[in-house]
Amino acid sequence: MDAAGTNKLTSAQKEELMDQVKQQMAIMSAQELLSKMTEKCFKKCVTKPGTSLDSSEQKCVAMCMDRFMDSFNLVSRSYSNRLLQERNKM
Amino acid sequence: MSDSFGDISNSNFGAGAGAGGGLNANADLQDFVEKEQQRAQFSAQVHNFNDICWDKCVEKVGTKLDSRSETCLVNCVDRFIDVSLFITNRFAQLLQKSGGGM
């Protein structure tokens, strides 16, 4: 979309555009989370792949997902704290 | 999961979205894109840190993150940034010492 084109957008159209962008970003982040979670929890919980995903493995995966979210949120908080600190240093 | 994308998701952009086009009709869009880029960068960095620090700090998954893992995760993020800053500085020094002949 060129600059001249966006000049003609109504404010409703702009808002729609922004919503779409935000939605896309949220989807991308969720996809990343999902794929990382699968990778990490498979590694942790399925050490010897058997003929089915047994109940203890399922339990492990469920717990691993929750811990992965805990970790993600903690890391997110730590990083944003550090950013604040660095900004105050300047 | 609403809080999983960090503190920046609270930042309120789009506040002026209903203002309608004046002379600077694109200023709000530019502002929006800039903020979204920052958010995307932050988010990518958090995914990256979590990837690295999960492997380093979380050995066994239990009913909650134990305090050792928690401390390790927090330290891991800070030390990773320290290393990144240290290397950036030292690398710049090395470049300077080599006479900027690159």
mmCIF file of C-alpha atoms in Angstrom:
data_model
loop_
_atom_site.group_PDB
_atom_site.id
_atom_site.type_symbol
_atom_site.label_atom_id
_atom_site.label_comp_id
_atom_site.label_asym_id
_atom_site.label_seq_id
_atom_site.Cartn_x
_atom_site.Cartn_y
_atom_site.Cartn_z
ATOM 1 C CA MET A 1 0.000 0.000 0.000
ATOM 2 C CA ASP A 2 1.521 3.343 -1.027
ATOM 3 C CA ALA A 3 1.492 6.531 0.977
ATOM 4 C CA ALA A 4 -0.981 8.236 -1.309
ATOM 5 C CA GLY A 5 -3.366 5.330 -0.827
ATOM 6 C CA THR A 6 -3.333 5.470 2.935
ATOM 7 C CA ASN A 7 -4.233 9.151 2.802
ATOM 8 C CA LYS A 8 -7.625 8.193 1.492
ATOM 9 C CA LEU A 9 -8.391 5.737 4.270
ATOM 10 C CA THR A 10 -11.265 6.656 6.483
ATOM 11 C CA SER A 11 -10.649 6.455 10.186
ATOM 12 C CA ALA A 12 -12.822 3.358 10.336
ATOM 13 C CA GLN A 13 -10.685 1.715 7.678
ATOM 14 C CA LYS A 14 -7.558 2.658 9.564
ATOM 15 C CA GLU A 15 -8.895 1.160 12.706
ATOM 16 C CA GLU A 16 -9.733 -2.029 10.852
ATOM 17 C CA LEU A 17 -6.231 -2.139 9.422
ATOM 18 C CA MET A 18 -4.700 -1.707 12.847
ATOM 19 C CA ASP A 19 -6.906 -4.406 14.304
ATOM 20 C CA GLN A 20 -5.855 -6.782 11.565
ATOM 21 C CA VAL A 21 -2.193 -6.095 12.190
ATOM 22 C CA LYS A 22 -2.615 -6.620 15.909
ATOM 23 C CA GLN A 23 -4.476 -9.855 15.320
ATOM 24 C CA GLN A 24 -1.818 -11.147 12.949
ATOM 25 C CA MET A 25 0.905 -10.377 15.466
ATOM 26 C CA ALA A 26 -0.945 -12.159 18.241
ATOM 27 C CA ILE A 27 -1.431 -15.195 16.005
ATOM 28 C CA MET A 28 2.239 -15.259 15.094
ATOM 29 C CA SER A 29 3.304 -15.044 18.699
ATOM 30 C CA ALA A 30 0.903 -17.817 19.682
ATOM 31 C CA GLN A 31 2.197 -19.999 16.869
ATOM 32 C CA GLU A 32 5.767 -19.473 18.010
ATOM 33 C CA LEU A 33 4.782 -20.308 21.570
ATOM 34 C CA LEU A 34 2.984 -23.441 20.428
ATOM 35 C CA SER A 35 5.850 -24.746 18.361
ATOM 36 C CA LYS A 36 8.465 -24.030 21.044
ATOM 37 C CA MET A 37 6.253 -25.597 23.679
ATOM 38 C CA THR A 38 5.803 -28.729 21.595
ATOM 39 C CA GLU A 39 9.518 -29.001 20.968
ATOM 40 C CA LYS A 40 10.532 -28.497 24.605
ATOM 41 C CA CYS A 41 7.854 -30.673 26.170
ATOM 42 C CA PHE A 42 8.371 -33.483 23.700
ATOM 43 C CA LYS A 43 12.030 -33.445 24.635
ATOM 44 C CA LYS A 44 11.249 -33.430 28.373
ATOM 45 C CA CYS A 45 8.378 -35.911 28.480
ATOM 46 C CA VAL A 46 8.849 -38.412 25.683
ATOM 47 C CA THR A 47 12.292 -39.801 26.357
ATOM 48 C CA LYS A 48 11.578 -43.200 24.823
ATOM 49 C CA PRO A 49 8.776 -42.989 22.254
ATOM 50 C CA GLY A 50 6.503 -46.016 22.644
ATOM 51 C CA THR A 51 3.547 -47.280 20.651
ATOM 52 C CA SER A 52 1.243 -44.649 22.162
ATOM 53 C CA LEU A 53 1.380 -41.503 24.239
ATOM 54 C CA ASP A 54 0.736 -43.095 27.621
ATOM 55 C CA SER A 55 -1.035 -41.382 30.494
ATOM 56 C CA SER A 56 2.110 -40.536 32.421
ATOM 57 C CA GLU A 57 3.530 -38.877 29.328
ATOM 58 C CA GLN A 58 0.294 -36.962 28.853
ATOM 59 C CA LYS A 59 0.415 -35.823 32.455
ATOM 60 C CA CYS A 60 4.006 -34.723 31.993
ATOM 61 C CA VAL A 61 3.176 -32.807 28.824
ATOM 62 C CA ALA A 62 0.250 -31.032 30.495
ATOM 63 C CA MET A 63 2.440 -30.019 33.420
ATOM 64 C CA CYS A 64 5.261 -29.040 31.106
ATOM 65 C CA MET A 65 2.923 -26.715 29.177
ATOM 66 C CA ASP A 66 1.945 -24.947 32.379
ATOM 67 C CA ARG A 67 5.554 -24.594 33.503
ATOM 68 C CA PHE A 68 6.529 -23.383 30.065
ATOM 69 C CA MET A 69 3.941 -20.601 30.344
ATOM 70 C CA ASP A 70 5.243 -19.759 33.832
ATOM 71 C CA SER A 71 8.738 -19.563 32.443
ATOM 72 C CA PHE A 72 7.644 -17.465 29.476
ATOM 73 C CA ASN A 73 5.856 -14.983 31.698
ATOM 74 C CA LEU A 74 8.751 -14.764 34.127
ATOM 75 C CA VAL A 75 11.240 -14.215 31.322
ATOM 76 C CA SER A 76 8.971 -11.596 29.805
ATOM 77 C CA ARG A 77 8.752 -9.746 33.114
ATOM 78 C CA SER A 78 12.506 -9.956 33.717
ATOM 79 C CA TYR A 79 13.286 -8.635 30.267
ATOM 80 C CA SER A 80 10.891 -5.745 30.570
ATOM 81 C CA ASN A 81 12.314 -4.896 34.024
ATOM 82 C CA ARG A 82 15.798 -4.863 32.544
ATOM 83 C CA LEU A 83 14.650 -2.619 29.712
ATOM 84 C CA LEU A 84 13.239 -0.190 32.267
ATOM 85 C CA GLN A 85 16.506 -0.239 34.228
ATOM 86 C CA GLU A 86 18.572 0.405 31.123
ATOM 87 C CA ARG A 87 16.280 3.237 30.102
ATOM 88 C CA ASN A 88 16.683 4.863 33.524
ATOM 89 C CA LYS A 89 20.468 4.642 33.190
ATOM 90 C CA MET A 90 20.471 6.808 30.095
ATOM 91 C CA MET B 1 -2.937 -16.228 28.516
ATOM 92 C CA SER B 2 -3.740 -12.571 28.281
ATOM 93 C CA ASP B 3 -0.700 -11.686 30.341
ATOM 94 C CA SER B 4 1.677 -13.882 28.371
ATOM 95 C CA PHE B 5 2.770 -11.203 26.000
ATOM 96 C CA GLY B 6 4.366 -9.052 28.599
ATOM 97 C CA ASP B 7 3.883 -5.626 29.968
ATOM 98 C CA ILE B 8 4.013 -3.835 26.682
ATOM 99 C CA SER B 9 0.624 -5.171 25.715
ATOM 100 C CA ASN B 10 -0.729 -2.622 28.144
ATOM 101 C CA SER B 11 0.618 0.302 26.199
ATOM 102 C CA ASN B 12 -2.309 2.071 24.644
ATOM 103 C CA PHE B 13 -1.801 2.802 21.042
ATOM 104 C CA GLY B 14 -4.561 3.612 18.627
ATOM 105 C CA ALA B 15 -5.888 6.120 21.109
ATOM 106 C CA GLY B 16 -6.109 8.704 18.363
ATOM 107 C CA ALA B 17 -7.488 6.272 15.814
ATOM 108 C CA GLY B 18 -10.890 7.886 15.713
ATOM 109 C CA ALA B 19 -9.528 11.372 15.187
ATOM 110 C CA GLY B 20 -10.072 11.294 11.440
ATOM 111 C CA GLY B 21 -7.727 12.598 8.752
ATOM 112 C CA GLY B 22 -6.331 16.067 9.097
ATOM 113 C CA LEU B 23 -3.176 17.289 7.381
ATOM 114 C CA ASN B 24 -1.099 14.527 8.897
ATOM 115 C CA ALA B 25 -3.482 11.728 8.104
ATOM 116 C CA ASN B 26 -0.772 9.102 8.301
ATOM 117 C CA ALA B 27 0.897 10.178 11.511
ATOM 118 C CA ASP B 28 -1.273 7.898 13.577
ATOM 119 C CA LEU B 29 -0.562 4.964 11.276
ATOM 120 C CA GLN B 30 3.158 5.611 11.402
ATOM 121 C CA ASP B 31 2.968 5.808 15.143
ATOM 122 C CA PHE B 32 1.049 2.579 15.225
ATOM 123 C CA VAL B 33 3.500 0.716 13.001
ATOM 124 C CA GLU B 34 6.435 1.920 15.092
ATOM 125 C CA LYS B 35 4.832 0.689 18.272
ATOM 126 C CA GLU B 36 3.870 -2.614 16.731
ATOM 127 C CA GLN B 37 7.427 -3.095 15.532
ATOM 128 C CA GLN B 38 8.682 -2.515 19.041
ATOM 129 C CA ARG B 39 6.165 -4.973 20.377
ATOM 130 C CA ALA B 40 7.172 -7.550 17.782
ATOM 131 C CA GLN B 41 10.845 -7.095 18.638
ATOM 132 C CA PHE B 42 10.165 -7.446 22.324
ATOM 133 C CA SER B 43 8.070 -10.526 21.762
ATOM 134 C CA ALA B 44 10.692 -12.166 19.529
ATOM 135 C CA GLN B 45 13.344 -11.461 22.144
ATOM 136 C CA VAL B 46 11.237 -13.009 24.909
ATOM 137 C CA HIS B 47 10.718 -16.145 22.819
ATOM 138 C CA ASN B 48 14.453 -16.292 22.223
ATOM 139 C CA PHE B 49 15.354 -15.828 25.910
ATOM 140 C CA ASN B 50 12.781 -18.358 27.008
ATOM 141 C CA ASP B 51 14.166 -20.860 24.521
ATOM 142 C CA ILE B 52 17.696 -20.499 25.865
ATOM 143 C CA CYS B 53 16.873 -20.136 29.556
ATOM 144 C CA TRP B 54 14.338 -22.957 29.675
ATOM 145 C CA ASP B 55 17.044 -25.383 28.558
ATOM 146 C CA LYS B 56 19.474 -23.973 31.120
ATOM 147 C CA CYS B 57 17.182 -23.630 34.112
ATOM 148 C CA VAL B 58 14.294 -26.067 34.050
ATOM 149 C CA GLU B 59 15.352 -29.631 34.698
ATOM 150 C CA LYS B 60 12.182 -31.372 35.784
ATOM 151 C CA VAL B 61 8.628 -30.175 35.338
ATOM 152 C CA GLY B 62 6.588 -30.344 38.525
ATOM 153 C CA THR B 63 3.381 -28.854 39.833
ATOM 154 C CA LYS B 64 5.035 -25.449 39.936
ATOM 155 C CA LEU B 65 8.276 -23.777 38.984
ATOM 156 C CA ASP B 66 10.586 -24.269 41.973
ATOM 157 C CA SER B 67 12.340 -21.234 43.372
ATOM 158 C CA ARG B 68 15.712 -22.380 42.075
ATOM 159 C CA SER B 69 14.425 -22.471 38.522
ATOM 160 C CA GLU B 70 12.752 -19.107 38.988
ATOM 161 C CA THR B 71 15.936 -17.466 40.238
ATOM 162 C CA CYS B 72 17.875 -19.115 37.451
ATOM 163 C CA LEU B 73 15.450 -17.834 34.780
ATOM 164 C CA VAL B 74 15.619 -14.267 36.069
ATOM 165 C CA ASN B 75 19.427 -14.385 36.270
ATOM 166 C CA CYS B 76 19.643 -16.065 32.882
ATOM 167 C CA VAL B 77 17.867 -13.175 31.159
ATOM 168 C CA ASP B 78 20.008 -10.561 32.909
ATOM 169 C CA ARG B 79 23.293 -12.377 32.306
ATOM 170 C CA PHE B 80 22.451 -13.003 28.675
ATOM 171 C CA ILE B 81 21.910 -9.276 28.188
ATOM 172 C CA ASP B 82 25.166 -8.583 30.077
ATOM 173 C CA VAL B 83 27.043 -10.928 27.769
ATOM 174 C CA SER B 84 25.449 -9.334 24.752
ATOM 175 C CA LEU B 85 26.464 -5.846 25.937
ATOM 176 C CA PHE B 86 29.957 -7.000 26.913
ATOM 177 C CA ILE B 87 30.582 -8.628 23.560
ATOM 178 C CA THR B 88 29.216 -5.648 21.673
ATOM 179 C CA ASN B 89 31.558 -3.296 23.555
ATOM 180 C CA ARG B 90 34.618 -5.487 23.308
ATOM 181 C CA PHE B 91 33.963 -6.219 19.670
ATOM 182 C CA ALA B 92 33.799 -2.504 18.982
ATOM 183 C CA GLN B 93 37.110 -2.045 20.798
ATOM 184 C CA LEU B 94 38.704 -4.813 18.770
ATOM 185 C CA LEU B 95 37.519 -3.195 15.589
ATOM 186 C CA GLN B 96 38.945 0.148 16.682
ATOM 187 C CA LYS B 97 42.277 -1.406 17.628
ATOM 188 C CA SER B 98 42.572 -3.042 14.267
ATOM 189 C CA GLY B 99 42.616 0.509 12.945
ATOM 190 C CA GLY B 100 39.198 0.432 11.460
ATOM 191 C CA GLY B 101 40.822 -1.145 8.453
ATOM 192 C CA MET B 102 37.767 -3.151 7.659
#
